[in-house]
PDB file of C-alpha atoms in Angstrom:
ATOM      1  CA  UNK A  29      25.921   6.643  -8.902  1.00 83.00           C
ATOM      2  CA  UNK A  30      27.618   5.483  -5.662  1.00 89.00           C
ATOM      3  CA  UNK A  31      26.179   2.081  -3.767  1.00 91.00           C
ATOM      4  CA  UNK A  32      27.143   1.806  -0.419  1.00 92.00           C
ATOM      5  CA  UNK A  33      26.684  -1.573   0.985  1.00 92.00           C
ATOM      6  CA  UNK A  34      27.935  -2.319   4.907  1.00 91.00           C
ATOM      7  CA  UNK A  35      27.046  -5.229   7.197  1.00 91.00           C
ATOM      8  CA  UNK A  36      25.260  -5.385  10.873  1.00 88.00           C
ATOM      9  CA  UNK A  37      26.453  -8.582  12.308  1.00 83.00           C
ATOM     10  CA  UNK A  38      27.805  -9.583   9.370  1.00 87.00           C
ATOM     11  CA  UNK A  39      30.589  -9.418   6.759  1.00 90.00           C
ATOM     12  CA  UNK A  40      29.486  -8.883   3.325  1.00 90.00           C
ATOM     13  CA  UNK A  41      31.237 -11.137   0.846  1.00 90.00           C
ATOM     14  CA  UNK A  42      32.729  -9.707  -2.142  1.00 92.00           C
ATOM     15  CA  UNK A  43      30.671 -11.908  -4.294  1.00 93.00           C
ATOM     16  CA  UNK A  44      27.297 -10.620  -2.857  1.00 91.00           C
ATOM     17  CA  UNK A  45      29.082  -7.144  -3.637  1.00 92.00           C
ATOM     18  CA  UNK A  46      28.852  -7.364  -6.984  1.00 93.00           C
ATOM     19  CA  UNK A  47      25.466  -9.655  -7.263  1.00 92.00           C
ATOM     20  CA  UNK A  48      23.993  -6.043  -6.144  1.00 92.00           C
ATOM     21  CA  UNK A  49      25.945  -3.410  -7.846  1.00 92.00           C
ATOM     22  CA  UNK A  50      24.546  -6.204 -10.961  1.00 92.00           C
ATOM     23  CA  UNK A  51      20.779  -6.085  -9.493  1.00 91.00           C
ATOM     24  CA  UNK A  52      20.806  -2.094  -8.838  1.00 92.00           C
ATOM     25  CA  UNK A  53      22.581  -1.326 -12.120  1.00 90.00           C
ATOM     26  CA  UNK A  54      18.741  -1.199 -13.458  1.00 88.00           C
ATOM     27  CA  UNK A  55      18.120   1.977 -11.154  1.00 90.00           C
ATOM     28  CA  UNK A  56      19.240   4.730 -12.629  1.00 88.00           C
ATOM     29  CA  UNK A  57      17.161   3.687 -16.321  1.00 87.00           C
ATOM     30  CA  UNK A  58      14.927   4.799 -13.916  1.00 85.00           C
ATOM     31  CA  UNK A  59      15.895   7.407 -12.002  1.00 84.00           C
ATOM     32  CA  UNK A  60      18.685   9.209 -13.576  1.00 86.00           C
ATOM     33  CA  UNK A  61      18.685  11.510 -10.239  1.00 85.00           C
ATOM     34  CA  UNK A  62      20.131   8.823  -7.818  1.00 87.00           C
ATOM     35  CA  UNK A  63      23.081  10.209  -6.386  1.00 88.00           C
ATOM     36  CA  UNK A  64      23.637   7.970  -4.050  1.00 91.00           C
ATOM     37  CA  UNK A  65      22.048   4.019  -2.743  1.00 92.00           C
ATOM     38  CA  UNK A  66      22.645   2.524   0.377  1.00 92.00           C
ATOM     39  CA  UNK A  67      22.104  -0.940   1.322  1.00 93.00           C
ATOM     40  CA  UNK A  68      22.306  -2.823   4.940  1.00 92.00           C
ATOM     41  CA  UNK A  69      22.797  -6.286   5.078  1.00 93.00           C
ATOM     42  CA  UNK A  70      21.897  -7.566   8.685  1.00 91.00           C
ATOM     43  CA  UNK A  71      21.442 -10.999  10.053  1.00 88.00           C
ATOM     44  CA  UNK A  72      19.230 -11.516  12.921  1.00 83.00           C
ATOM     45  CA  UNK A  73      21.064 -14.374  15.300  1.00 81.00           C
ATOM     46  CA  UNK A  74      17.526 -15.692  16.998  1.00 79.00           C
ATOM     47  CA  UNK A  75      16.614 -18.816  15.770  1.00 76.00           C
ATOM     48  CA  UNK A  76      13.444 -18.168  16.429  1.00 78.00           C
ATOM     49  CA  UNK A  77      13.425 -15.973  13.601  1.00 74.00           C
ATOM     50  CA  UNK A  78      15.792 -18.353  11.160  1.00 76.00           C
ATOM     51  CA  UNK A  79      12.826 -17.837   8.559  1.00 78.00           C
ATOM     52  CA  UNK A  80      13.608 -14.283   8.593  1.00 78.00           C
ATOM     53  CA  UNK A  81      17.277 -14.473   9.491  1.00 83.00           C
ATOM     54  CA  UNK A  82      19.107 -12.720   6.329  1.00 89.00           C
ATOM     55  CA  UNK A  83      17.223  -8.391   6.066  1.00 91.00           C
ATOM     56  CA  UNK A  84      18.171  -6.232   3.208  1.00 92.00           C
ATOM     57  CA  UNK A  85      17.241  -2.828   3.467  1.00 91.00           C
ATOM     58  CA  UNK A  86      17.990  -0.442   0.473  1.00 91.00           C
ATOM     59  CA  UNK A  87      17.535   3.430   0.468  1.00 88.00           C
ATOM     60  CA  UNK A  88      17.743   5.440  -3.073  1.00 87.00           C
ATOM     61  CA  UNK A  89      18.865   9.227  -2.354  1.00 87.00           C
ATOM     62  CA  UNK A  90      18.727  11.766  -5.026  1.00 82.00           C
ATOM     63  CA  UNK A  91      17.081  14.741  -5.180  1.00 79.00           C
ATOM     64  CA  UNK A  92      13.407  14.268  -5.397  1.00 70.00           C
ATOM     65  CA  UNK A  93      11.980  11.824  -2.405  1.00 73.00           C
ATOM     66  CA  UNK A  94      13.977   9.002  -0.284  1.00 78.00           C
ATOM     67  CA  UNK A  95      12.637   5.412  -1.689  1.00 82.00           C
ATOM     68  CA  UNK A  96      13.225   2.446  -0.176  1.00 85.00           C
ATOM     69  CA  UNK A  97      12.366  -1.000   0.038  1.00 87.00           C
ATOM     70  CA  UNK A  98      13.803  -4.192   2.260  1.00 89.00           C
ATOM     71  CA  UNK A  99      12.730  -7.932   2.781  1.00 90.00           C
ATOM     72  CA  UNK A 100      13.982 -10.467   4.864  1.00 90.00           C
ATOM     73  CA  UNK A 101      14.308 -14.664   3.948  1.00 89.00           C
ATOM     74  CA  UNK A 102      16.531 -17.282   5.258  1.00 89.00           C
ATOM     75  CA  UNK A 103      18.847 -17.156   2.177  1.00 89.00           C
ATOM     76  CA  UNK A 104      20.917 -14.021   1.433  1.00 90.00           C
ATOM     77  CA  UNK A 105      20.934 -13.919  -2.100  1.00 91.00           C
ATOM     78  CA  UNK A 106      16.701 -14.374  -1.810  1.00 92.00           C
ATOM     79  CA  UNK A 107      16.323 -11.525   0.326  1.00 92.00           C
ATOM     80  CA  UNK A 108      18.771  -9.094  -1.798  1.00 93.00           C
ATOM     81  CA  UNK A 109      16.185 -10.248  -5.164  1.00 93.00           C
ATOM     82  CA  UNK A 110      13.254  -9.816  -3.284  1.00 93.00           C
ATOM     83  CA  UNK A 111      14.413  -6.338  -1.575  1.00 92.00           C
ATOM     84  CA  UNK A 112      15.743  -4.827  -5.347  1.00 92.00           C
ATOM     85  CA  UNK A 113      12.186  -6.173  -7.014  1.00 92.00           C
ATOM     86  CA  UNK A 114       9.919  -4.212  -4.405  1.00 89.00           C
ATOM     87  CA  UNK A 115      13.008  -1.331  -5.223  1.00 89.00           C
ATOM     88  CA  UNK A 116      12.596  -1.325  -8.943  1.00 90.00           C
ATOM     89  CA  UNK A 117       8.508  -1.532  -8.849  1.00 87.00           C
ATOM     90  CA  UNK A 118       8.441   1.516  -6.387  1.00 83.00           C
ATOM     91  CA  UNK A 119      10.611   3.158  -8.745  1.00 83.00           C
ATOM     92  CA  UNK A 120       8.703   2.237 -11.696  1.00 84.00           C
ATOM     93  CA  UNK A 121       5.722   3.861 -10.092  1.00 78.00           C
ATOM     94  CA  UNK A 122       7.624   6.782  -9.475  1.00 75.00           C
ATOM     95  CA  UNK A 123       9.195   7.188 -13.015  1.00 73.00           C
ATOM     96  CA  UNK A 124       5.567   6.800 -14.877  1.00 74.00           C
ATOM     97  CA  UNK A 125       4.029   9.548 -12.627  1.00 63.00           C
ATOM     98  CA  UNK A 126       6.500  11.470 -14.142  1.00 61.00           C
ATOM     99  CA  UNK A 127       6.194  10.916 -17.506  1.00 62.00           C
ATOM    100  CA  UNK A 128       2.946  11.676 -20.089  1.00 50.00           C
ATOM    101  CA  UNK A 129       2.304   9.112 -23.038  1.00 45.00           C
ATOM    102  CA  UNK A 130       2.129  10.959 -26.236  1.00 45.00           C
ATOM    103  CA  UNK A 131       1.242   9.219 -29.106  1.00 46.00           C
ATOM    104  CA  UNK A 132       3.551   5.978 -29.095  1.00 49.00           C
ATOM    105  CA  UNK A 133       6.416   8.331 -27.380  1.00 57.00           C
ATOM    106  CA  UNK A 134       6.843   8.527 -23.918  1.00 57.00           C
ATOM    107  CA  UNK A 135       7.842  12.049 -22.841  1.00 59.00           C
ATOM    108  CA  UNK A 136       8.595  13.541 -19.604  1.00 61.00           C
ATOM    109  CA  UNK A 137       6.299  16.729 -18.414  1.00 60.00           C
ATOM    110  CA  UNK A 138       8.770  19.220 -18.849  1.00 64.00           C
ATOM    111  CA  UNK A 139       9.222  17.877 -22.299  1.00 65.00           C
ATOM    112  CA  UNK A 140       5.617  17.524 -23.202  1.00 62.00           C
ATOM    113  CA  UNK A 141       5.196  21.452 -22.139  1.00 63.00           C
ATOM    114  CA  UNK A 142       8.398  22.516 -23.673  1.00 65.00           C
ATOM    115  CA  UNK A 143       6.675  24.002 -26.677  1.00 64.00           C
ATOM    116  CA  UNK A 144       4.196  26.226 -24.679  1.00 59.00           C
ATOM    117  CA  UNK A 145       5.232  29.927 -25.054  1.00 58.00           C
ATOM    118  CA  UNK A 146       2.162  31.521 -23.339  1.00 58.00           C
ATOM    119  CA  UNK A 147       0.173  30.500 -20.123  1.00 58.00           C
ATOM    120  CA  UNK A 148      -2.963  28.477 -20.931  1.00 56.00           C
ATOM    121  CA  UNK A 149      -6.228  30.803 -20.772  1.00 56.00           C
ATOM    122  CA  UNK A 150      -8.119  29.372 -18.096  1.00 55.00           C
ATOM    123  CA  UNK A 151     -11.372  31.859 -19.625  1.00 60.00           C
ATOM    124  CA  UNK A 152     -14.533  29.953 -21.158  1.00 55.00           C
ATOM    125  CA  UNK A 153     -15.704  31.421 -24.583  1.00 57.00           C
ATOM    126  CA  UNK A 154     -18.874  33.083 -23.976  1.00 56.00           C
ATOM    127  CA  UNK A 155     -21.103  30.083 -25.917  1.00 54.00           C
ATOM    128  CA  UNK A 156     -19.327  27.740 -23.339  1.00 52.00           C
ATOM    129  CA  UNK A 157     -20.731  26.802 -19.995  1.00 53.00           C
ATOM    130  CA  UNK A 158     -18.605  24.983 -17.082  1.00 55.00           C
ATOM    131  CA  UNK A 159     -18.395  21.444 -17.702  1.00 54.00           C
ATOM    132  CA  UNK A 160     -19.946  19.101 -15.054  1.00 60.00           C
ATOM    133  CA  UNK A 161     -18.104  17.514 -12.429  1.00 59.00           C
ATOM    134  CA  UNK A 162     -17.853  13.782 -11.483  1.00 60.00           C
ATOM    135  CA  UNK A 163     -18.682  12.718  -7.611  1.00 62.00           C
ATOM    136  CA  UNK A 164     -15.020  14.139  -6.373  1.00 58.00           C
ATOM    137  CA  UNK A 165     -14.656  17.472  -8.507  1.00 58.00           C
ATOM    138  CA  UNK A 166     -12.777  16.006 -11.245  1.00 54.00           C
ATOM    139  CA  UNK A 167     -13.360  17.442 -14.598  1.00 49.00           C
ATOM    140  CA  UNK A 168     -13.568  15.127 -17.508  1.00 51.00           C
ATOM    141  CA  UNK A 169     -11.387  11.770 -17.240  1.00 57.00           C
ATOM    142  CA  UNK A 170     -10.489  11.029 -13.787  1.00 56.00           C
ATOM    143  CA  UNK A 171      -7.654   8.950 -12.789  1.00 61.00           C
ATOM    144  CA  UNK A 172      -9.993   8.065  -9.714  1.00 66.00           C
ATOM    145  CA  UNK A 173     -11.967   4.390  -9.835  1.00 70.00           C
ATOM    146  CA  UNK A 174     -14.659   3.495  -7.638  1.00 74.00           C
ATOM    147  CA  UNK A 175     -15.650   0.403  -8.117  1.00 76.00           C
ATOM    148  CA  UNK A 176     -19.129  -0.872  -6.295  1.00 81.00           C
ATOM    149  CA  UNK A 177     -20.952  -4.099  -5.350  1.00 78.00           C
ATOM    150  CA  UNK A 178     -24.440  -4.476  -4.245  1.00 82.00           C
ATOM    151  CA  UNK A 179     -24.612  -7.955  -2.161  1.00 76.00           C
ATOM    152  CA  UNK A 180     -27.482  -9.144  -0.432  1.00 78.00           C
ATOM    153  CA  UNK A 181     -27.284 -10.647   3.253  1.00 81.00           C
ATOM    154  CA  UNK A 182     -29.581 -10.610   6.138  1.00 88.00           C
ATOM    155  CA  UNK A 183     -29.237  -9.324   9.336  1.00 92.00           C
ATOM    156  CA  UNK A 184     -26.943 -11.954  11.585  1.00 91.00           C
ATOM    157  CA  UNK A 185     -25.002 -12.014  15.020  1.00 92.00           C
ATOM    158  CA  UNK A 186     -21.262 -11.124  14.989  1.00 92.00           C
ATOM    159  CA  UNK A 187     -20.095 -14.503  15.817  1.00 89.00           C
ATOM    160  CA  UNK A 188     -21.694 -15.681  12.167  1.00 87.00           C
ATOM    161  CA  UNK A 189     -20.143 -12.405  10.378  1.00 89.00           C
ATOM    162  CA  UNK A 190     -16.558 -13.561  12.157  1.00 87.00           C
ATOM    163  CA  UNK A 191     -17.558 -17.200  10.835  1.00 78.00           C
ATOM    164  CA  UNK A 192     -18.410 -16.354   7.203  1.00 77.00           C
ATOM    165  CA  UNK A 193     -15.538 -13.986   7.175  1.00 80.00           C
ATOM    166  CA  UNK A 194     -12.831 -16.804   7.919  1.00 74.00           C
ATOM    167  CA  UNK A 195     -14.990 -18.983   5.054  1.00 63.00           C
ATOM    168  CA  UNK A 196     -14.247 -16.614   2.734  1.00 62.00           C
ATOM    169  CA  UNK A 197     -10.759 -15.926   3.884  1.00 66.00           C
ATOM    170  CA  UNK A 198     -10.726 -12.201   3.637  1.00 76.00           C
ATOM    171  CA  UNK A 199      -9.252  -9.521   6.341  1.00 86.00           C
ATOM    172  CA  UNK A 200     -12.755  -7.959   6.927  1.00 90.00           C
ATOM    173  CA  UNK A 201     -16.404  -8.494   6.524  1.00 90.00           C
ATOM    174  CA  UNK A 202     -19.533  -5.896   6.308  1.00 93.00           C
ATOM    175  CA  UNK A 203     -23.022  -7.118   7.761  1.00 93.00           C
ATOM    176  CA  UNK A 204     -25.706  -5.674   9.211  1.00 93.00           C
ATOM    177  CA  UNK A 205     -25.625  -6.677  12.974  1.00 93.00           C
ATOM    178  CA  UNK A 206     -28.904  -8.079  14.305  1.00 93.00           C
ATOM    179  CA  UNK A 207     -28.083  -7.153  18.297  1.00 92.00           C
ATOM    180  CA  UNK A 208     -27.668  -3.821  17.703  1.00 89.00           C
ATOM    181  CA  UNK A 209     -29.593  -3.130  14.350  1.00 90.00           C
ATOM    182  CA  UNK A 210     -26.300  -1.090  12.843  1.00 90.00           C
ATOM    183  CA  UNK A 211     -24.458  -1.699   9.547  1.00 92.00           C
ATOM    184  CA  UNK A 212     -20.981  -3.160  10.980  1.00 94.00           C
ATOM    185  CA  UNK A 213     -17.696  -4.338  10.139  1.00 94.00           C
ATOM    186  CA  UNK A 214     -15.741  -7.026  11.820  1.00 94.00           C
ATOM    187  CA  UNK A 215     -11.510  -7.266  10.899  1.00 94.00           C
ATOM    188  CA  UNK A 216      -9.097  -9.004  11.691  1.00 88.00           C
ATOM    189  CA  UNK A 217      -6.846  -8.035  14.275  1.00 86.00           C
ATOM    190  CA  UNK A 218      -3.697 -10.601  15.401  1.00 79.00           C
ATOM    191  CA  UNK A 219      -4.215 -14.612  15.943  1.00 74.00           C
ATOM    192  CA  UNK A 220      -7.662 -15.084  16.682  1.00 75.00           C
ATOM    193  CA  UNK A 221      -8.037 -11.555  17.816  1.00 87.00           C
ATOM    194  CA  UNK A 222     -10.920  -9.263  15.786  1.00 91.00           C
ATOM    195  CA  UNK A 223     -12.266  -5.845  15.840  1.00 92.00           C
ATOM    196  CA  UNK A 224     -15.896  -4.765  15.290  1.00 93.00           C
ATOM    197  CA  UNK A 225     -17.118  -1.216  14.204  1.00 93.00           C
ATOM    198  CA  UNK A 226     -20.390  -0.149  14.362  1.00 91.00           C
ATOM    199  CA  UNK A 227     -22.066   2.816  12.773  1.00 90.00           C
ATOM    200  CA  UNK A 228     -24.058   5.183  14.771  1.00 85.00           C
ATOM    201  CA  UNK A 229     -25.982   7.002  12.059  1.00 79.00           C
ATOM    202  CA  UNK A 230     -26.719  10.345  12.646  1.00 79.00           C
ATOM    203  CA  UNK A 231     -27.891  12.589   9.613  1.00 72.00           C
ATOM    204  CA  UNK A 232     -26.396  16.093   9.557  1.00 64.00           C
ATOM    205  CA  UNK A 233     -27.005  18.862   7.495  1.00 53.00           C
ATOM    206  CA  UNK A 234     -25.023  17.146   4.837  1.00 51.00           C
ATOM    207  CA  UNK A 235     -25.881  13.676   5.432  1.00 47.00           C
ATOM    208  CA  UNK A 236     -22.587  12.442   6.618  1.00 47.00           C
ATOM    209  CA  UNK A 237     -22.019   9.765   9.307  1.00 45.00           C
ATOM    210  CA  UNK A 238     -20.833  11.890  12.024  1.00 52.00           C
ATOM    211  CA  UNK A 239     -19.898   8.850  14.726  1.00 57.00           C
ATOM    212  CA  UNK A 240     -19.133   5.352  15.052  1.00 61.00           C
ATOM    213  CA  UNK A 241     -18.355   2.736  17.818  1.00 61.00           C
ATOM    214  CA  UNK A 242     -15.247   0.535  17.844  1.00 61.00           C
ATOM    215  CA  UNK A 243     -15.385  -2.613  19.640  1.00 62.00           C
ATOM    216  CA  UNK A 244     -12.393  -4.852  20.134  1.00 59.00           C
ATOM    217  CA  UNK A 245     -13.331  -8.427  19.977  1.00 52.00           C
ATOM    218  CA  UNK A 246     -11.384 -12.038  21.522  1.00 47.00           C
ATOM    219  CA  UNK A 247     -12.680 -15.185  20.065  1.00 45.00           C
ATOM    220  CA  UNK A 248     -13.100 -18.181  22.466  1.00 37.00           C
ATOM    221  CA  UNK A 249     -13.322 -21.703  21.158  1.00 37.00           C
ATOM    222  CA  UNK A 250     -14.549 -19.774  17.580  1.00 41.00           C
ATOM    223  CA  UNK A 251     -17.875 -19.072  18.824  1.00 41.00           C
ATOM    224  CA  UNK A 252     -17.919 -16.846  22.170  1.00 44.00           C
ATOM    225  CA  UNK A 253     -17.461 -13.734  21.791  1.00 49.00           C
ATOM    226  CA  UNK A 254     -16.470 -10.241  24.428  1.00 43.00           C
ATOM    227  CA  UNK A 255     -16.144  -6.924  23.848  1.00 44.00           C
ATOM    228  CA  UNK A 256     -14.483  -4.242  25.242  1.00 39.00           C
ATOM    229  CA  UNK A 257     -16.448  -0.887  23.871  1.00 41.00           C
ATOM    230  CA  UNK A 258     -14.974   2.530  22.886  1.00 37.00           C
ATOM    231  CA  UNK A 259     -16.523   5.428  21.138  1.00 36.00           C
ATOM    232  CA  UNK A 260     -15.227   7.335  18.218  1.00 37.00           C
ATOM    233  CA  UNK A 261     -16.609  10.944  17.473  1.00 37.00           C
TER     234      UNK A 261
END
């Protein structure tokens, strides 16, 4: 496995060399397929950004799909550990997709179906009827998880949604919006900037939602609230 490491405004000390051909030496127990990793160090000279001065940006190449991962912090060495841990987790993710557990053995796919001589009959016996599918077509155990949560709240204005929703600190908030009688959401946008969208529900033949309105939303002294209105089909 090669690791090519260059410098953007910056020389790369031999000592930092080998601090990441130690960190990446963990990649190919991995991914035995990387040919080849490449990793920038840069340094961004505005000290307005001296927080995020030091950026480490590393690409794996081999021959299934390009991963990569970088981070920036004001101390070298910090950003290379934080740039090889988001590295090694995305590659983690990666490496159990490809592999089955079989009994207390992990195998890879190709192993696991090594022993299959013939193509699986996709034909029901005759005393067997199709089993039932879950909500999104899956047969039997589905990787998918839905999880749901039933919370009761009355109708209120959008400057109380925007209020309860920096209460409860989270990026977005659902509420049924008493000026327009519509199940909304208000997000978080940049600063003290939010966005609003309202349903506009209008049963089809299959019941879907076929429209919604999208309202961009500036907070003034936390309470006053304009909008600037545009439609979504």
């Amino acid at each position: 496995m090669e690791i090519a490491i260059t410098g953007r405004h910056v020389n790369v000390s031999d000592r930092l060399r080998d601090y990441l051909d130690t960190k990446l030496s963990k990649v190919p127990q991995l991914d035995p397929r990387v040919q080849r990793i490449e990793v920038m160090v840069s340094h961004e000279p505005n000290p307005r950004q001296a927080k995020a001065s030091e950026r480490v940006e590393i690409t794996c190449r081999s021959k299934g799909p390009v991963i990569r991962a970088e981070a920036c912090h004001d101390d070298r060495q910090a950003a290379v550990d934080l740039a090889v841990d988001k590295l090694l987790e995305r590659l983690r993710r990666a490496h159990d997709k490809r592999n089955v557990l079989r009994g207390r053995r992990r195998r890879s796919v190709a192993e696991a179906t090594a022993g299959l001589t013939e193509p699986l009959s996709t034909d029901l016996p005759a005393d067997e009827s199709p089993q039932e599918t879950d909500q999104f077509g899956t047969i039997g155990d589905s990787p998918v998880e839905v999880r749901e949560k039933v919370h009761e709240s009355a109708p209120m204005t959008l400057a109380e949604a925007v209020r309860r929703m920096e209460l409860v600190g989270h990026d977005f908030f659902l509420f049924h919006d008493s000026d327009f009688d519509r199940p909304s959401v208000v997000y978080r946008r940049r600063g003290w900037s939010y966005g609003v969208i309202h349903l506009d529900v209008q049963e089809g033949e299959s019941g879907a939602v076929n429209g919604a309105h999208v309202d961009g939303v500036a907070a003034v002294n936390g309470t006053d609230l304009s909008r600037a209105r545009a439609s979504v089909g």
